Amino acid sequence: MSRQFSIATMLRMVPNELLQEFFSVLGHADFDPDWEHLGQREFDPLLDYITDLPTSQAGEFDQELQAVYELSCQSGMTAIAEAAKLLDMAELPLQMPQEMSVHGRAMWTRLRHPKVFETAQLLHEIDHLSWWRKRNDLPSTTPNTSPEAIEALERAISSLLKDQGRGRLCTVETYTRDNVHYFFAYPDDYSETANQHDDNGNLVPIVINKTMQVVFAYHSKEGSMETYAKLPKRMKEGLEGCFSECILNWKLGEHVPGKTFEMNQLKDPHFHLVTDPQDRVTAELVKMRLAHKTNGRKVDLAVDRTIDGESIHKAIEQTIRTEASPLSQWNVIAVAIHFEFLPKAGRKPGRQTITVSFPNTCNVRSERSERVEIIQKYLKRWKIDCGRPTPAGSMAVGA
């Protein structure tokens, strides 16, 4: 079931002592619904107060409570713990009031440790972006994060989007996590018009100048980069060129996407997803999409994990008549791999299913941070992630 935000839910779930502090932080310290005698679930006076505020002030409550709500879950708690560790406050999770729900703990962090809260928001956002486009043909170097380089990237992204009537302004923020350098770009998107009640209760049209989101995740040791952007392939390639030239001082050549992910070896019935015992993880192919090399016909296969002895290779055998159409005539263009993480010190047990599609799309970057490294290890071990190719045609800018 998907989680649905509502102000009433947050007012109901967050302890009153934290709500009183929250109202004060937002500049409403004079509001007193008799906090001392207010019942823990008696939120109607608070909701009525917010509802009766001028639109701009009510909107501030809405935005702040939504931010707390986003971290009021297990993955949010994980993001807070990781943010605290990054800021040399590893003991912070133990300092949280243990009797509080995740809603109370998220609000407690927002009020007492705003920097941890802001960092956790960023980490949580990274972990929930999906379908990153990956390429491995970048140089292995230290990215330039100087103000001049960041400004150059902002200008380059704005220029790229200018012909589409967006990107007038662009802001880029940076962050480093687990040896991966993240660059968050927020160029202006298309403006939208909406109706809104002003502070006097009049319905008026307003212009909303939204930004779109672009994220570059550059791994300097591997010379690889993953890009997130809801844009066509041509525009993503343009963004990658902007990043490479402005941040890496490197002009990208023609990209050969087929070398990023390769999955044909997985159709071999003798191929097994072998893992190291010390990693305490198992893996199983649960879905596969095949495409015929000649006629382009596609076949989707899936495994019913509730049936003993089922496997993707048995599904291939039962579905494709190999005597008429040998497996050599089929390409694997997408797979889903189910990982099971067994109990291990420093890592919670759990299950994760990741998807990989030819030529360069994967959702690994959006999985929980403590699992990403181990998943990526095996994608390389099994030759799914092909590693870094020779960057033909690429060259240092100015060379």
Short mmCIF file of C-alpha atoms in Angstrom, two decimals:
data_model
loop_
_atom_site.label_atom_id
_atom_site.label_comp_id
_atom_site.label_asym_id
_atom_site.label_seq_id
_atom_site.Cartn_x
_atom_site.Cartn_y
_atom_site.Cartn_z
CA MET A 1 0.00 0.00 0.00
CA SER A 2 1.39 3.42 -0.96
CA ARG A 3 1.88 6.00 1.75
CA GLN A 4 -0.36 9.07 1.56
CA PHE A 5 0.59 12.36 3.19
CA SER A 6 -1.91 14.43 5.14
CA ILE A 7 -1.41 17.21 7.66
CA ALA A 8 -3.90 15.51 9.97
CA THR A 9 -1.84 12.31 10.01
CA MET A 10 1.31 14.18 10.96
CA LEU A 11 -0.45 16.15 13.72
CA ARG A 12 -1.85 12.88 15.05
CA MET A 13 1.42 10.93 14.98
CA VAL A 14 3.93 13.53 16.26
CA PRO A 15 4.05 14.02 20.05
CA ASN A 16 2.55 17.28 21.31
CA GLU A 17 5.78 18.50 22.92
CA LEU A 18 7.49 18.35 19.52
CA LEU A 19 4.54 19.96 17.76
CA GLN A 20 4.66 22.87 20.20
CA GLU A 21 8.34 23.34 19.42
CA PHE A 22 7.61 22.98 15.68
CA PHE A 23 4.94 25.73 15.77
CA SER A 24 7.41 27.98 17.59
CA VAL A 25 10.21 27.34 15.07
CA LEU A 26 7.85 28.37 12.25
CA GLY A 27 7.10 31.63 14.04
CA HIS A 28 3.82 30.74 15.76
CA ALA A 29 4.97 30.64 19.38
CA ASP A 30 1.96 32.73 20.41
CA PHE A 31 -0.45 30.01 19.40
CA ASP A 32 -1.51 28.16 22.55
CA PRO A 33 -4.26 25.53 22.31
CA ASP A 34 -3.58 24.81 26.00
CA TRP A 35 -0.63 22.59 25.17
CA GLU A 36 -0.31 21.38 28.77
CA HIS A 37 -3.78 19.80 28.78
CA LEU A 38 -4.11 18.98 25.08
CA GLY A 39 -4.71 15.27 24.50
CA GLN A 40 -2.06 13.42 22.55
CA ARG A 41 -4.44 12.65 19.67
CA GLU A 42 -6.44 15.86 20.04
CA PHE A 43 -5.20 17.57 16.90
CA ASP A 44 -8.36 19.39 15.75
CA PRO A 45 -7.37 22.76 17.29
CA LEU A 46 -3.99 22.54 15.54
CA LEU A 47 -5.51 21.63 12.19
CA ASP A 48 -8.12 24.41 12.49
CA TYR A 49 -5.36 26.92 13.27
CA ILE A 50 -3.30 25.91 10.21
CA THR A 51 -6.38 25.87 7.97
CA ASP A 52 -7.33 29.41 9.02
CA LEU A 53 -3.85 30.83 8.34
CA PRO A 54 -3.18 32.99 5.26
CA THR A 55 -2.40 30.82 2.24
CA SER A 56 1.33 31.54 2.28
CA GLN A 57 1.74 30.57 5.96
CA ALA A 58 -0.45 27.48 5.64
CA GLY A 59 1.67 26.46 2.66
CA GLU A 60 4.80 26.68 4.80
CA PHE A 61 3.32 24.26 7.33
CA ASP A 62 2.34 21.93 4.51
CA GLN A 63 5.84 21.89 2.99
CA GLU A 64 7.62 21.42 6.31
CA LEU A 65 5.32 18.61 7.42
CA GLN A 66 5.69 16.89 4.06
CA ALA A 67 9.47 16.95 4.45
CA VAL A 68 9.18 15.31 7.87
CA TYR A 69 6.68 12.80 6.49
CA GLU A 70 9.06 11.71 3.72
CA LEU A 71 11.58 10.54 6.36
CA SER A 72 8.90 9.00 8.59
CA CYS A 73 9.56 5.45 7.42
CA GLN A 74 12.18 2.74 7.72
CA SER A 75 14.20 3.99 4.75
CA GLY A 76 13.99 7.49 6.21
CA MET A 77 15.42 6.27 9.51
CA THR A 78 18.23 4.58 7.58
CA ALA A 79 18.95 7.85 5.77
CA ILE A 80 19.03 9.76 9.08
CA ALA A 81 21.45 7.21 10.58
CA GLU A 82 23.72 7.45 7.54
CA ALA A 83 23.59 11.26 7.55
CA ALA A 84 24.47 11.33 11.24
CA LYS A 85 27.44 9.06 10.61
CA LEU A 86 28.66 11.25 7.75
CA LEU A 87 28.48 14.29 10.04
CA ASP A 88 30.43 12.54 12.82
CA MET A 89 27.30 12.03 14.92
CA ALA A 90 27.06 8.26 14.68
CA GLU A 91 25.45 7.99 18.13
CA LEU A 92 22.52 10.21 17.21
CA PRO A 93 20.07 7.33 16.51
CA LEU A 94 20.67 6.08 20.04
CA GLN A 95 19.91 9.55 21.40
CA MET A 96 16.47 9.64 19.79
CA PRO A 97 13.57 9.10 22.21
CA GLN A 98 13.13 5.36 21.81
CA GLU A 99 9.42 5.44 22.67
CA MET A 100 8.61 7.64 19.68
CA SER A 101 7.27 6.39 16.35
CA VAL A 102 9.17 7.08 13.12
CA HIS A 103 7.08 10.26 12.71
CA GLY A 104 8.21 11.54 16.09
CA ARG A 105 11.84 10.60 15.45
CA ALA A 106 11.85 12.36 12.08
CA MET A 107 10.39 15.52 13.65
CA TRP A 108 12.86 15.29 16.55
CA THR A 109 15.72 15.23 14.03
CA ARG A 110 14.24 18.15 12.09
CA LEU A 111 14.06 20.26 15.26
CA ARG A 112 17.21 19.25 17.12
CA HIS A 113 19.61 18.46 14.29
CA PRO A 114 18.51 20.31 11.14
CA LYS A 115 21.81 19.69 9.31
CA VAL A 116 21.43 15.93 9.78
CA PHE A 117 17.83 16.22 8.62
CA GLU A 118 18.81 18.11 5.45
CA THR A 119 21.55 15.61 4.63
CA ALA A 120 19.16 12.70 5.24
CA GLN A 121 16.67 14.27 2.81
CA LEU A 122 19.38 14.28 0.14
CA LEU A 123 20.40 10.68 0.80
CA HIS A 124 16.79 9.54 0.80
CA GLU A 125 16.21 11.30 -2.49
CA ILE A 126 19.21 9.57 -4.08
CA ASP A 127 17.98 6.18 -2.94
CA HIS A 128 14.54 6.70 -4.47
CA LEU A 129 15.52 7.91 -7.93
CA SER A 130 15.24 5.09 -10.44
CA TRP A 131 16.36 4.13 -13.91
CA TRP A 132 19.77 5.68 -14.15
CA ARG A 133 21.55 5.75 -17.50
CA LYS A 134 25.13 4.51 -17.09
CA ARG A 135 28.26 4.92 -19.16
CA ASN A 136 31.79 3.73 -18.41
CA ASP A 137 33.89 5.69 -20.92
CA LEU A 138 34.88 8.64 -18.75
CA PRO A 139 38.37 9.33 -17.38
CA SER A 140 39.26 8.25 -13.87
CA THR A 141 40.10 11.57 -12.26
CA THR A 142 39.21 13.94 -9.45
CA PRO A 143 36.19 16.03 -10.41
CA ASN A 144 36.55 19.79 -10.37
CA THR A 145 34.11 21.17 -7.79
CA SER A 146 35.44 24.73 -7.75
CA PRO A 147 32.88 27.57 -7.92
CA GLU A 148 34.09 28.33 -11.45
CA ALA A 149 33.52 24.74 -12.64
CA ILE A 150 30.08 24.59 -11.03
CA GLU A 151 29.09 27.89 -12.66
CA ALA A 152 30.34 26.60 -16.01
CA LEU A 153 28.16 23.49 -15.64
CA GLU A 154 25.15 25.63 -14.73
CA ARG A 155 25.65 27.76 -17.85
CA ALA A 156 26.18 24.72 -20.07
CA ILE A 157 22.98 23.03 -18.87
CA SER A 158 21.03 26.27 -19.32
CA SER A 159 22.38 26.65 -22.85
CA LEU A 160 21.49 23.04 -23.71
CA LEU A 161 17.87 23.50 -22.61
CA LYS A 162 17.47 27.03 -23.96
CA ASP A 163 16.09 25.95 -27.35
CA GLN A 164 13.28 24.12 -25.54
CA GLY A 165 12.21 27.27 -23.72
CA ARG A 166 13.51 26.14 -20.33
CA GLY A 167 16.73 26.27 -18.36
CA ARG A 168 16.76 30.07 -18.00
CA LEU A 169 18.39 29.65 -14.61
CA CYS A 170 20.16 26.59 -13.25
CA THR A 171 21.58 25.77 -9.82
CA VAL A 172 24.02 22.90 -9.19
CA GLU A 173 24.73 21.44 -5.75
CA THR A 174 27.34 18.79 -4.96
CA TYR A 175 27.58 15.95 -2.51
CA THR A 176 29.99 13.01 -2.00
CA ARG A 177 28.86 9.65 -0.70
CA ASP A 178 30.69 6.32 -0.64
CA ASN A 179 33.36 7.58 -3.07
CA VAL A 180 30.67 8.66 -5.53
CA HIS A 181 30.45 12.35 -6.40
CA TYR A 182 26.88 13.57 -6.88
CA PHE A 183 25.99 16.71 -8.78
CA PHE A 184 22.36 17.83 -8.39
CA ALA A 185 21.27 20.24 -11.11
CA TYR A 186 18.01 22.20 -10.94
CA PRO A 187 17.39 24.01 -14.24
CA ASP A 188 14.17 25.97 -14.77
CA ASP A 189 11.44 23.86 -16.34
CA TYR A 190 8.40 25.05 -18.28
CA SER A 191 6.32 27.57 -16.35
CA GLU A 192 2.83 26.52 -15.37
CA THR A 193 -0.28 28.53 -14.56
CA ALA A 194 -2.56 27.51 -11.70
CA ASN A 195 -5.39 29.01 -9.70
CA GLN A 196 -4.76 29.75 -6.02
CA HIS A 197 -6.52 31.62 -3.23
CA ASP A 198 -4.49 34.60 -2.07
CA ASP A 199 -4.22 35.74 1.55
CA ASN A 200 -7.50 37.63 1.16
CA GLY A 201 -9.35 34.53 -0.03
CA ASN A 202 -9.61 35.65 -3.65
CA LEU A 203 -9.07 33.10 -6.43
CA VAL A 204 -6.24 34.37 -8.60
CA PRO A 205 -4.07 32.85 -11.36
CA ILE A 206 -0.42 32.44 -10.50
CA VAL A 207 2.60 31.45 -12.56
CA ILE A 208 4.65 28.62 -11.07
CA ASN A 209 8.28 28.59 -12.16
CA LYS A 210 9.19 24.98 -11.50
CA THR A 211 12.60 23.39 -11.81
CA MET A 212 13.37 19.97 -13.21
CA GLN A 213 15.94 17.63 -11.65
CA VAL A 214 19.10 16.24 -13.18
CA VAL A 215 21.54 14.14 -11.17
CA PHE A 216 25.04 13.02 -12.14
CA ALA A 217 26.65 10.26 -10.05
CA TYR A 218 30.36 10.13 -10.98
CA HIS A 219 32.58 7.32 -9.69
CA SER A 220 36.10 8.67 -10.02
CA LYS A 221 37.91 5.35 -9.44
CA GLU A 222 35.92 3.52 -12.10
CA GLY A 223 35.67 6.34 -14.60
CA SER A 224 31.93 5.75 -14.76
CA MET A 225 28.89 7.98 -14.47
CA GLU A 226 25.18 7.44 -14.00
CA THR A 227 22.74 10.12 -15.05
CA TYR A 228 19.17 10.65 -13.90
CA ALA A 229 16.96 12.95 -15.95
CA LYS A 230 13.43 12.70 -17.32
CA LEU A 231 14.58 13.70 -20.78
CA PRO A 232 14.97 12.01 -24.18
CA LYS A 233 18.13 10.05 -24.95
CA ARG A 234 19.57 12.86 -27.10
CA MET A 235 19.22 15.37 -24.28
CA LYS A 236 20.76 12.98 -21.74
CA GLU A 237 23.78 12.59 -24.01
CA GLY A 238 24.03 16.37 -24.18
CA LEU A 239 23.92 16.61 -20.39
CA GLU A 240 26.68 14.01 -20.10
CA GLY A 241 28.80 16.07 -22.48
CA CYS A 242 28.21 19.22 -20.39
CA PHE A 243 29.26 17.43 -17.22
CA SER A 244 32.35 15.84 -18.74
CA GLU A 245 33.68 19.04 -20.26
CA CYS A 246 32.94 21.35 -17.32
CA ILE A 247 33.78 19.04 -14.41
CA LEU A 248 36.28 16.53 -15.85
CA ASN A 249 37.86 18.71 -18.56
CA TRP A 250 37.16 15.86 -20.96
CA LYS A 251 35.38 15.85 -24.32
CA LEU A 252 33.30 12.73 -24.76
CA GLY A 253 33.49 10.81 -27.99
CA GLU A 254 30.77 8.69 -29.52
CA HIS A 255 29.19 6.51 -26.87
CA VAL A 256 28.98 2.75 -27.50
CA PRO A 257 26.16 1.82 -25.11
CA GLY A 258 26.30 -1.90 -25.88
CA LYS A 259 29.41 -2.18 -23.73
CA THR A 260 27.71 -1.04 -20.54
CA PHE A 261 25.50 -4.03 -19.67
CA GLU A 262 25.77 -7.48 -21.26
CA MET A 263 23.39 -10.29 -20.34
CA ASN A 264 23.62 -12.96 -23.03
CA GLN A 265 25.73 -15.16 -20.77
CA LEU A 266 22.77 -15.49 -18.42
CA LYS A 267 20.77 -17.66 -20.86
CA ASP A 268 23.40 -20.41 -20.61
CA PRO A 269 21.92 -23.18 -18.40
CA HIS A 270 25.40 -23.79 -16.96
CA PHE A 271 25.72 -20.18 -15.77
CA HIS A 272 25.11 -19.73 -12.05
CA LEU A 273 24.91 -16.56 -9.97
CA VAL A 274 27.64 -17.63 -7.55
CA THR A 275 28.25 -15.49 -4.47
CA ASP A 276 30.94 -15.49 -1.76
CA PRO A 277 29.91 -17.16 1.52
CA GLN A 278 31.28 -14.28 3.59
CA ASP A 279 28.88 -11.84 1.88
CA ARG A 280 25.85 -13.71 3.24
CA VAL A 281 23.79 -13.08 0.13
CA THR A 282 22.09 -15.27 -2.46
CA ALA A 283 20.88 -14.34 -5.94
CA GLU A 284 18.38 -15.77 -8.42
CA LEU A 285 17.26 -14.82 -11.91
CA VAL A 286 13.49 -14.29 -11.68
CA LYS A 287 12.67 -12.54 -14.97
CA MET A 288 14.21 -12.39 -18.42
CA ARG A 289 13.26 -10.74 -21.70
CA LEU A 290 14.65 -12.23 -24.91
CA ALA A 291 14.63 -10.66 -28.38
CA HIS A 292 15.15 -12.64 -31.58
CA LYS A 293 18.08 -11.37 -33.62
CA THR A 294 16.31 -11.76 -36.97
CA ASN A 295 12.64 -10.95 -36.57
CA GLY A 296 12.78 -8.88 -33.38
CA ARG A 297 10.19 -11.02 -31.63
CA LYS A 298 10.29 -10.61 -27.85
CA VAL A 299 9.60 -13.24 -25.21
CA ASP A 300 9.10 -12.49 -21.51
CA LEU A 301 9.90 -15.22 -18.99
CA ALA A 302 9.30 -15.25 -15.24
CA VAL A 303 9.87 -17.69 -12.41
CA ASP A 304 7.25 -18.64 -9.83
CA ARG A 305 9.42 -18.69 -6.72
CA THR A 306 6.76 -20.54 -4.75
CA ILE A 307 7.35 -23.70 -6.83
CA ASP A 308 10.37 -25.83 -5.91
CA GLY A 309 12.82 -26.45 -8.71
CA GLU A 310 11.62 -23.58 -10.88
CA SER A 311 14.33 -21.62 -12.67
CA ILE A 312 14.65 -19.18 -15.52
CA HIS A 313 16.52 -21.78 -17.54
CA LYS A 314 13.68 -24.26 -17.16
CA ALA A 315 11.32 -21.51 -18.34
CA ILE A 316 13.53 -20.98 -21.40
CA GLU A 317 13.52 -24.69 -22.15
CA GLN A 318 9.74 -24.92 -21.85
CA THR A 319 9.01 -21.75 -23.84
CA ILE A 320 11.50 -21.58 -26.70
CA ARG A 321 11.73 -24.45 -29.18
CA THR A 322 15.52 -24.40 -29.44
CA GLU A 323 15.62 -27.06 -32.18
CA ALA A 324 13.88 -24.59 -34.51
CA SER A 325 15.32 -21.40 -33.04
CA PRO A 326 18.64 -21.97 -31.22
CA LEU A 327 19.40 -19.83 -28.19
CA SER A 328 22.25 -18.31 -30.16
CA GLN A 329 19.57 -16.52 -32.20
CA TRP A 330 18.20 -14.77 -29.11
CA ASN A 331 19.60 -11.79 -27.21
CA VAL A 332 18.89 -11.16 -23.54
CA ILE A 333 17.73 -7.55 -23.35
CA ALA A 334 16.46 -7.34 -19.75
CA VAL A 335 16.63 -9.32 -16.52
CA ALA A 336 15.43 -9.08 -12.94
CA ILE A 337 17.66 -10.53 -10.25
CA HIS A 338 16.36 -11.26 -6.77
CA PHE A 339 18.92 -10.84 -3.97
CA GLU A 340 18.35 -12.15 -0.48
CA PHE A 341 20.54 -10.55 2.18
CA LEU A 342 21.00 -12.87 5.14
CA PRO A 343 21.72 -11.57 8.67
CA LYS A 344 25.18 -10.06 8.95
CA ALA A 345 26.85 -7.66 11.37
CA GLY A 346 26.33 -4.05 10.27
CA ARG A 347 23.64 -4.92 7.74
CA LYS A 348 19.97 -5.66 8.14
CA PRO A 349 18.59 -8.79 6.45
CA GLY A 350 16.15 -8.32 3.62
CA ARG A 351 15.28 -8.91 -0.01
CA GLN A 352 15.90 -6.78 -3.07
CA THR A 353 15.01 -7.29 -6.72
CA ILE A 354 16.95 -5.22 -9.23
CA THR A 355 16.34 -4.80 -12.94
CA VAL A 356 18.91 -4.35 -15.72
CA SER A 357 18.04 -3.50 -19.33
CA PHE A 358 20.22 -3.43 -22.44
CA PRO A 359 22.08 -1.31 -23.28
CA ASN A 360 22.66 0.93 -20.27
CA THR A 361 19.71 1.12 -17.89
CA CYS A 362 19.65 -0.17 -14.32
CA ASN A 363 17.91 0.70 -11.06
CA VAL A 364 20.71 -0.39 -8.73
CA ARG A 365 21.54 3.20 -7.75
CA SER A 366 18.04 3.55 -6.28
CA GLU A 367 18.39 0.64 -3.89
CA ARG A 368 19.29 0.92 -0.20
CA SER A 369 22.80 2.29 0.17
CA GLU A 370 24.16 -0.58 2.26
CA ARG A 371 23.21 -3.00 -0.52
CA VAL A 372 24.33 -1.06 -3.59
CA GLU A 373 28.02 -1.90 -3.21
CA ILE A 374 27.46 -5.63 -2.86
CA ILE A 375 25.02 -5.72 -5.81
CA GLN A 376 27.45 -3.81 -8.01
CA LYS A 377 30.23 -6.20 -7.01
CA TYR A 378 28.32 -9.13 -8.40
CA LEU A 379 27.13 -7.36 -11.53
CA LYS A 380 30.81 -7.02 -12.36
CA ARG A 381 31.64 -10.56 -11.18
CA TRP A 382 28.97 -12.02 -13.48
CA LYS A 383 30.12 -9.78 -16.39
CA ILE A 384 26.74 -8.02 -16.53
CA ASP A 385 28.39 -4.69 -15.85
CA CYS A 386 31.06 -4.80 -18.53
CA GLY A 387 33.40 -2.41 -16.80
CA ARG A 388 35.23 0.47 -18.35
CA PRO A 389 35.86 0.23 -22.11
CA THR A 390 38.54 2.08 -23.99
CA PRO A 391 37.11 5.58 -24.48
CA ALA A 392 37.53 5.74 -28.24
CA GLY A 393 37.34 9.23 -29.59
CA SER A 394 37.42 10.89 -26.16
CA MET A 395 40.03 13.45 -25.34
CA ALA A 396 40.98 16.05 -22.79
CA VAL A 397 39.47 19.43 -23.51
CA GLY A 398 42.11 21.65 -25.06
CA ALA A 399 44.38 18.71 -25.93
#
